Amino acid sequence: MIHSVQSNRSVLAAIGLAFVLTIGLLAPPVAAQQSSDAALPRVLVLGTGGTIAGQANARAGNAYDSGKVTAAGLIAAIPDMDKLARISAEQISSIGSQDMNDKVWFDLVKRIRAAVDNKEIDGVVITHGTDTMEETAFFLSNVLDTDIPIVLVGSMRPSTAVGADGPANLYEAMRVASAPESRGRGVLVVLNDIIHGARFVQKTNTTSVDTFRSPNAGPVGYVDTGSLRYLEPAATAKGPKYKLPDAPPLPRVDIVYSHANMDAAEVEDAVKRGAKGIVLAGVGDGNSSKGAIDALAAAAKQGVVVVRSSRVGSGYVNRNVEVEDDKLGFAVALDLNPQKARVLLELLIANGITDPKAVQQAYGQ
Ligand SMILES: NC(=O)C[C@H](N)C(=O)O
């Protein structure tokens, strides 16, 4: 019985795959769906890979490989996208976002800056895996200085799955990126009818299509049937934008994960590996064992920048509660989870900001 359910699934997945391949791979590589309506906004789609571009793999019933279909192919398979915008699509990478790296980040920034400077576009959609989407969104929000909407989108089911969520998510991302009311809202993440801001969004479930949440702030809006429903007016104030070095990599920042029965070894290993900064994924309010805190204090004395965050997943990490941050020369990440705190610390160190007080100011007070 189970066997026949799986083979039915395989047949349906094969039909889906054939659909995507037939429509997707026949699509031109750059112009995804060309509309000649000059009144429509121009949206640049940059493909990076992810499950949204995933294809079923025969190794198991639910197995797939990320990043197999191009962004142009994904767009071509969705009817009526050309009624929303004049769309062009380019492929920056074809990877699962577990492999996301500085090079792809630098390439995205370069392409978006060029398109903005040349006034080529009114919006950007980035197709991306969900595993590290929040990190890429947060990175871009800290380096790009533009009012145009930059929207990251992905899916939890591959493009060949029964009930694939990618097409609906991509269509919604296109609605968001092409809408004038999305301007001035920074970098956004769209999945499952919800619009999140780059600072607060987090992946919270390993497999559910309703995985993205903004636990410390709530979403910034919803993609409703007829309208985009933003909960607040667009912000005019912009955060600081950090400079990028001419080429990757960014300075090495490691995350040390705190746990019961912890000693100094993980912190010492990070220092030995040459980390210029360490983010503590602390227990509770960013705490750790005496051994780990002493090792962090020794690292800070040697010039390693130390930021305390939390493994908990929501809430703020506060200064000087159970750890003497002032005395030990630490900063705290406030609402930023360890993976986002790591991105910011890479940028701070790259910009020469290493003094604990200046580092704390960058995270917030
Ligand atoms: N749902 C996904 O996109 C997961 C995939 N591993 C990725 O991040 O590329």
Coordinates of C-alpha atoms and ligand atoms in Angstrom, one line a residue:
M1 CA 0.0 0.0 0.0
I2 CA 2.7 2.4 1.0
H3 CA 4.6 1.3 -2.0
S4 CA 1.7 2.3 -4.3
V5 CA 1.2 5.7 -2.7
Q6 CA 4.9 6.4 -3.2
S7 CA 4.8 5.3 -6.8
N8 CA 1.7 7.5 -7.4
R9 CA 3.7 10.3 -5.9
S10 CA 6.6 9.5 -8.2
V11 CA 4.3 9.6 -11.3
L12 CA 2.9 13.0 -10.2
A13 CA 6.3 14.3 -9.5
A14 CA 7.5 13.1 -12.9
I15 CA 4.6 14.9 -14.6
G16 CA 5.4 18.1 -12.6
L17 CA 9.1 17.7 -13.6
A18 CA 8.2 17.3 -17.2
F19 CA 6.0 20.4 -17.0
V20 CA 8.7 22.5 -15.4
L21 CA 11.4 21.2 -17.8
T22 CA 9.3 21.5 -20.9
I23 CA 8.2 25.1 -20.1
G24 CA 11.2 26.1 -18.0
L25 CA 14.1 24.8 -20.2
L26 CA 12.5 26.1 -23.4
A27 CA 12.4 29.5 -21.9
P28 CA 15.0 32.1 -23.1
P29 CA 17.8 32.5 -20.6
V30 CA 17.5 36.2 -19.9
A31 CA 14.0 37.6 -20.9
A32 CA 11.7 35.4 -18.8
Q33 CA 8.3 36.8 -19.8
Q34 CA 8.6 39.8 -22.0
S35 CA 5.8 42.3 -21.8
S36 CA 5.9 45.3 -24.1
D37 CA 3.6 47.3 -21.9
A38 CA 5.8 50.3 -21.1
A39 CA 3.5 51.3 -18.3
L40 CA 4.4 48.2 -16.3
P41 CA 7.3 48.4 -13.7
R42 CA 10.6 46.7 -14.6
V43 CA 11.5 43.9 -12.3
L44 CA 14.9 42.1 -12.3
V45 CA 14.8 38.5 -11.1
L46 CA 18.1 37.1 -9.8
G47 CA 18.2 33.4 -9.4
T48 CA 20.4 31.8 -6.8
G49 CA 18.9 28.3 -6.5
G50 CA 17.2 26.7 -3.5
T51 CA 14.3 24.4 -3.1
I52 CA 12.1 26.7 -5.2
A53 CA 14.4 25.7 -8.1
G54 CA 14.6 22.0 -6.8
Q55 CA 13.8 18.9 -8.7
A56 CA 12.8 15.5 -7.5
N57 CA 15.6 13.0 -7.1
A58 CA 15.0 9.2 -7.4
R59 CA 17.1 8.4 -4.3
A60 CA 14.0 8.5 -2.0
G61 CA 10.3 9.4 -2.2
N62 CA 10.7 12.9 -0.8
A63 CA 14.2 13.5 -2.0
Y64 CA 15.2 16.4 -4.3
D65 CA 18.2 18.5 -5.4
S66 CA 18.2 22.2 -4.9
G67 CA 18.9 24.8 -7.6
K68 CA 18.2 22.7 -10.7
V69 CA 15.7 25.0 -12.5
T70 CA 16.7 28.5 -13.7
A71 CA 14.8 31.6 -12.5
A72 CA 13.7 32.2 -16.1
G73 CA 12.3 28.7 -16.2
L74 CA 10.4 29.2 -13.0
I75 CA 8.9 32.4 -14.2
A76 CA 8.0 31.0 -17.6
A77 CA 5.9 28.2 -15.9
I78 CA 3.7 30.7 -14.1
P79 CA 0.8 32.2 -16.1
D80 CA 0.2 35.9 -16.3
M81 CA 3.5 37.0 -14.6
D82 CA 3.9 39.4 -17.6
K83 CA 0.7 41.2 -16.6
L84 CA 2.5 42.3 -13.4
A85 CA 5.8 43.6 -14.7
R86 CA 8.3 43.7 -17.5
I87 CA 10.5 40.9 -16.2
S88 CA 14.1 40.0 -17.0
A89 CA 15.8 37.1 -15.3
E90 CA 19.5 36.3 -14.7
Q91 CA 21.1 33.5 -12.9
I92 CA 23.7 34.4 -10.2
S93 CA 24.2 30.9 -8.8
S94 CA 22.4 27.5 -8.7
I95 CA 23.0 26.3 -5.2
G96 CA 21.1 25.1 -2.1
S97 CA 21.3 28.0 0.3
Q98 CA 23.1 25.8 2.8
D99 CA 26.0 26.6 0.5
M100 CA 25.4 30.3 0.4
N101 CA 28.7 32.2 0.5
D102 CA 30.4 35.6 0.4
K103 CA 31.0 35.4 -3.4
V104 CA 27.3 35.0 -4.2
W105 CA 26.5 37.9 -1.8
F106 CA 29.1 40.1 -3.5
D107 CA 27.8 39.2 -7.0
L108 CA 24.2 40.0 -5.9
V109 CA 25.3 43.4 -4.6
K110 CA 27.3 44.2 -7.7
R111 CA 24.4 43.4 -10.0
I112 CA 21.8 45.2 -8.0
R113 CA 24.0 48.3 -7.6
A114 CA 24.6 48.4 -11.4
A115 CA 20.9 48.0 -12.2
V116 CA 20.0 50.8 -9.7
D117 CA 22.7 53.1 -10.9
N118 CA 21.7 52.6 -14.5
K119 CA 18.1 53.2 -13.6
E120 CA 17.3 49.9 -15.3
I121 CA 14.7 48.6 -12.7
D122 CA 11.9 49.4 -10.4
G123 CA 12.2 46.3 -8.2
V124 CA 14.2 43.2 -7.6
V125 CA 13.2 39.6 -6.8
I126 CA 15.8 37.2 -5.6
T127 CA 14.9 33.5 -5.7
H128 CA 16.8 31.8 -2.9
G129 CA 16.8 28.8 -0.6
T130 CA 15.0 29.2 2.7
D131 CA 17.8 27.8 4.9
T132 CA 19.9 31.0 4.9
M133 CA 17.4 33.4 3.3
E134 CA 17.3 35.5 6.5
E135 CA 21.1 35.9 6.4
T136 CA 21.2 37.0 2.8
A137 CA 18.2 39.4 3.4
F138 CA 19.9 40.9 6.4
F139 CA 23.3 41.2 4.7
L140 CA 21.7 43.0 1.7
S141 CA 19.8 45.3 4.0
N142 CA 23.1 46.4 5.6
V143 CA 24.9 47.2 2.4
L144 CA 22.4 48.3 -0.3
D145 CA 21.3 51.9 -0.3
T146 CA 18.2 52.1 -2.4
D147 CA 14.5 52.7 -2.0
I148 CA 13.4 50.2 -4.6
P149 CA 11.9 47.0 -3.3
I150 CA 14.3 44.1 -3.0
V151 CA 12.3 40.9 -2.3
L152 CA 13.7 37.5 -1.4
V153 CA 11.5 34.5 -2.2
G154 CA 11.8 30.7 -1.9
S155 CA 9.7 27.7 -1.2
M156 CA 9.6 24.7 1.1
R157 CA 8.6 22.2 -1.6
P158 CA 10.6 21.6 -4.8
S159 CA 9.2 22.7 -8.1
T160 CA 8.3 19.1 -9.0
A161 CA 6.4 18.3 -5.8
V162 CA 2.6 17.9 -5.7
G163 CA 1.4 21.1 -4.1
A164 CA 4.6 23.0 -4.9
D165 CA 4.5 26.4 -3.1
G166 CA 7.1 28.0 -5.2
P167 CA 4.9 29.3 -8.1
A168 CA 2.4 31.1 -5.7
N169 CA 5.3 32.5 -3.6
L170 CA 7.1 33.8 -6.7
Y171 CA 3.9 35.3 -8.1
E172 CA 3.4 37.1 -4.8
A173 CA 7.0 38.2 -4.6
M174 CA 6.5 39.8 -8.1
R175 CA 3.4 41.6 -6.8
V176 CA 5.4 43.0 -3.9
A177 CA 8.5 43.9 -5.9
S178 CA 6.4 45.7 -8.6
A179 CA 4.2 47.7 -6.2
P180 CA 5.0 51.4 -5.6
E181 CA 3.8 51.0 -2.0
S182 CA 6.7 48.5 -1.4
R183 CA 9.3 51.3 -1.9
G184 CA 11.3 52.5 1.1
R185 CA 10.7 49.3 3.1
G186 CA 14.2 47.9 2.9
V187 CA 14.9 44.3 2.0
L188 CA 11.8 42.0 2.3
V189 CA 11.1 38.3 2.5
V190 CA 7.9 36.9 1.0
L191 CA 6.6 33.4 1.6
N192 CA 3.1 31.9 2.2
D193 CA 1.2 35.2 1.8
I194 CA 3.3 37.0 4.4
I195 CA 5.8 39.9 4.0
H196 CA 8.6 40.1 6.5
G197 CA 11.4 42.7 7.1
A198 CA 15.0 41.6 6.9
R199 CA 16.0 42.4 10.5
F200 CA 13.3 40.3 12.2
V201 CA 12.5 37.4 9.8
Q202 CA 13.6 33.9 10.9
K203 CA 13.0 30.4 9.6
T204 CA 11.2 28.6 12.4
N205 CA 10.1 25.2 11.1
T206 CA 12.3 22.7 9.3
T207 CA 9.6 21.7 6.7
S208 CA 6.4 23.6 7.0
V209 CA 5.4 26.0 4.3
D210 CA 4.5 28.4 7.1
T211 CA 8.1 28.5 8.3
F212 CA 8.9 32.2 8.3
R213 CA 8.1 34.3 11.4
S214 CA 9.3 37.6 12.8
P215 CA 9.1 36.7 16.5
N216 CA 10.3 40.0 18.0
A217 CA 8.3 42.3 15.8
G218 CA 5.6 40.5 13.6
P219 CA 5.4 40.7 9.9
V220 CA 5.4 44.0 7.9
G221 CA 2.4 43.1 5.9
Y222 CA 0.4 40.5 4.0
V223 CA -0.1 39.6 0.3
D224 CA -3.9 39.6 0.2
T225 CA -6.0 38.5 -2.8
G226 CA -6.6 41.9 -4.1
S227 CA -4.1 44.2 -2.3
L228 CA -0.8 44.3 -0.4
R229 CA -1.7 45.1 3.2
Y230 CA 1.2 46.8 4.9
L231 CA 0.7 47.2 8.6
E232 CA 2.8 50.5 8.9
P233 CA 3.7 53.3 6.5
A234 CA 7.0 52.9 4.7
A235 CA 9.9 54.1 6.9
T236 CA 11.9 57.1 5.8
A237 CA 14.8 56.6 8.3
K238 CA 17.5 54.3 7.0
G239 CA 20.0 52.4 9.0
P240 CA 23.8 52.7 8.4
K241 CA 25.0 51.1 5.2
Y242 CA 28.4 49.3 5.4
K243 CA 31.1 49.3 2.7
L244 CA 32.2 46.0 1.2
P245 CA 35.8 45.2 0.5
D246 CA 36.6 45.0 -3.2
A247 CA 36.4 41.2 -3.2
P248 CA 35.3 38.5 -0.8
P249 CA 35.9 37.0 1.7
L250 CA 34.6 39.0 4.6
P251 CA 36.6 38.7 7.9
R252 CA 36.1 35.3 9.6
V253 CA 33.4 35.4 12.4
D254 CA 32.5 32.1 14.1
I255 CA 29.5 31.1 16.1
V256 CA 30.0 29.2 19.3
Y257 CA 26.9 27.3 20.4
S258 CA 26.4 27.1 24.1
H259 CA 25.1 24.0 26.0
A260 CA 25.1 22.2 29.3
N261 CA 28.4 20.8 30.5
M262 CA 30.4 23.3 28.3
D263 CA 34.0 24.1 28.8
A264 CA 36.4 26.5 27.1
A265 CA 37.3 24.3 24.2
E266 CA 34.9 25.5 21.5
V267 CA 35.8 29.2 22.2
E268 CA 39.6 28.4 22.2
D269 CA 39.2 26.4 18.9
A270 CA 37.5 29.4 17.3
V271 CA 40.4 31.6 18.3
K272 CA 42.9 29.0 17.0
R273 CA 41.1 28.9 13.7
G274 CA 41.8 32.6 13.3
A275 CA 38.3 34.0 14.0
K276 CA 38.4 37.8 14.1
G277 CA 35.0 37.8 15.8
I278 CA 33.0 35.3 17.9
V279 CA 29.2 35.3 18.3
L280 CA 28.1 33.4 21.3
A281 CA 24.8 31.5 20.6
G282 CA 24.2 31.6 24.3
V283 CA 21.7 29.8 26.5
G284 CA 18.8 32.0 27.7
D285 CA 19.7 35.7 27.8
G286 CA 23.0 35.0 26.0
N287 CA 24.6 33.2 28.9
S288 CA 27.3 30.5 28.9
S289 CA 29.3 28.4 31.4
K290 CA 32.1 30.1 33.4
G291 CA 34.7 28.2 31.4
A292 CA 33.3 29.5 28.1
I293 CA 32.8 33.1 29.4
D294 CA 36.4 33.2 30.8
A295 CA 37.7 32.0 27.4
L296 CA 35.6 34.7 25.6
A297 CA 37.1 37.3 28.0
A298 CA 40.6 36.1 27.1
A299 CA 39.8 36.2 23.4
A300 CA 38.4 39.8 23.8
K301 CA 41.7 40.8 25.5
Q302 CA 43.5 39.5 22.5
G303 CA 41.4 41.7 20.1
V304 CA 38.8 39.2 19.0
V305 CA 35.4 41.0 18.9
V306 CA 32.9 39.1 21.1
V307 CA 29.1 39.5 20.7
R308 CA 26.6 37.6 22.9
S309 CA 23.4 36.4 21.2
S310 CA 21.0 33.6 22.2
R311 CA 20.1 30.2 20.8
V312 CA 16.5 30.6 22.1
G313 CA 14.9 32.0 19.0
S314 CA 13.1 35.0 20.3
G315 CA 13.6 37.9 22.8
Y316 CA 16.4 40.3 23.3
V317 CA 19.8 39.7 24.9
N318 CA 20.4 42.4 27.4
R319 CA 23.7 43.9 28.7
N320 CA 25.3 43.2 32.1
V321 CA 22.5 41.0 33.5
E322 CA 24.3 37.8 34.3
V323 CA 27.5 38.6 32.4
E324 CA 29.7 41.6 33.1
D325 CA 29.8 42.9 29.5
D326 CA 31.2 46.3 30.5
K327 CA 34.1 44.7 32.4
L328 CA 34.8 41.9 29.9
G329 CA 34.6 44.1 26.7
F330 CA 31.6 42.2 25.1
A331 CA 28.7 43.6 23.0
V332 CA 25.2 42.0 23.0
A333 CA 23.2 41.3 19.8
L334 CA 19.8 42.4 21.3
D335 CA 17.1 40.9 18.9
L336 CA 19.5 39.5 16.3
N337 CA 19.8 35.8 16.3
P338 CA 23.3 34.3 16.1
Q339 CA 23.4 33.9 12.3
K340 CA 22.4 37.5 11.8
A341 CA 24.6 38.8 14.6
R342 CA 27.4 37.0 12.7
V343 CA 26.7 38.8 9.4
L344 CA 26.7 42.2 11.1
L345 CA 29.9 41.5 12.9
E346 CA 31.6 40.5 9.6
L347 CA 30.6 43.8 8.2
L348 CA 31.6 45.8 11.3
I349 CA 35.1 44.2 11.3
A350 CA 35.4 44.7 7.5
N351 CA 34.7 48.4 8.2
G352 CA 37.2 48.7 11.0
I353 CA 34.6 48.9 13.8
T354 CA 35.9 46.7 16.6
D355 CA 35.8 48.9 19.7
P356 CA 33.2 47.2 22.0
K357 CA 31.3 50.5 22.5
A358 CA 31.1 51.2 18.7
V359 CA 30.2 47.6 18.1
Q360 CA 27.4 47.8 20.7
Q361 CA 26.1 51.0 19.0
A362 CA 25.9 49.2 15.7
Y363 CA 23.7 46.4 17.2
G364 CA 21.6 48.9 19.1
Q365 CA 21.3 49.9 22.7
Ligands
LIG1 N1 13.4 25.1 1.4 C1 14.7 25.3 1.0 O1 14.9 26.2 0.2 C2 15.8 24.5 1.7 C3 17.1 24.4 0.9 N2 18.0 23.5 1.6 C4 17.8 25.7 0.6 O2 17.9 26.5 1.5 O3 18.3 25.9 -0.5

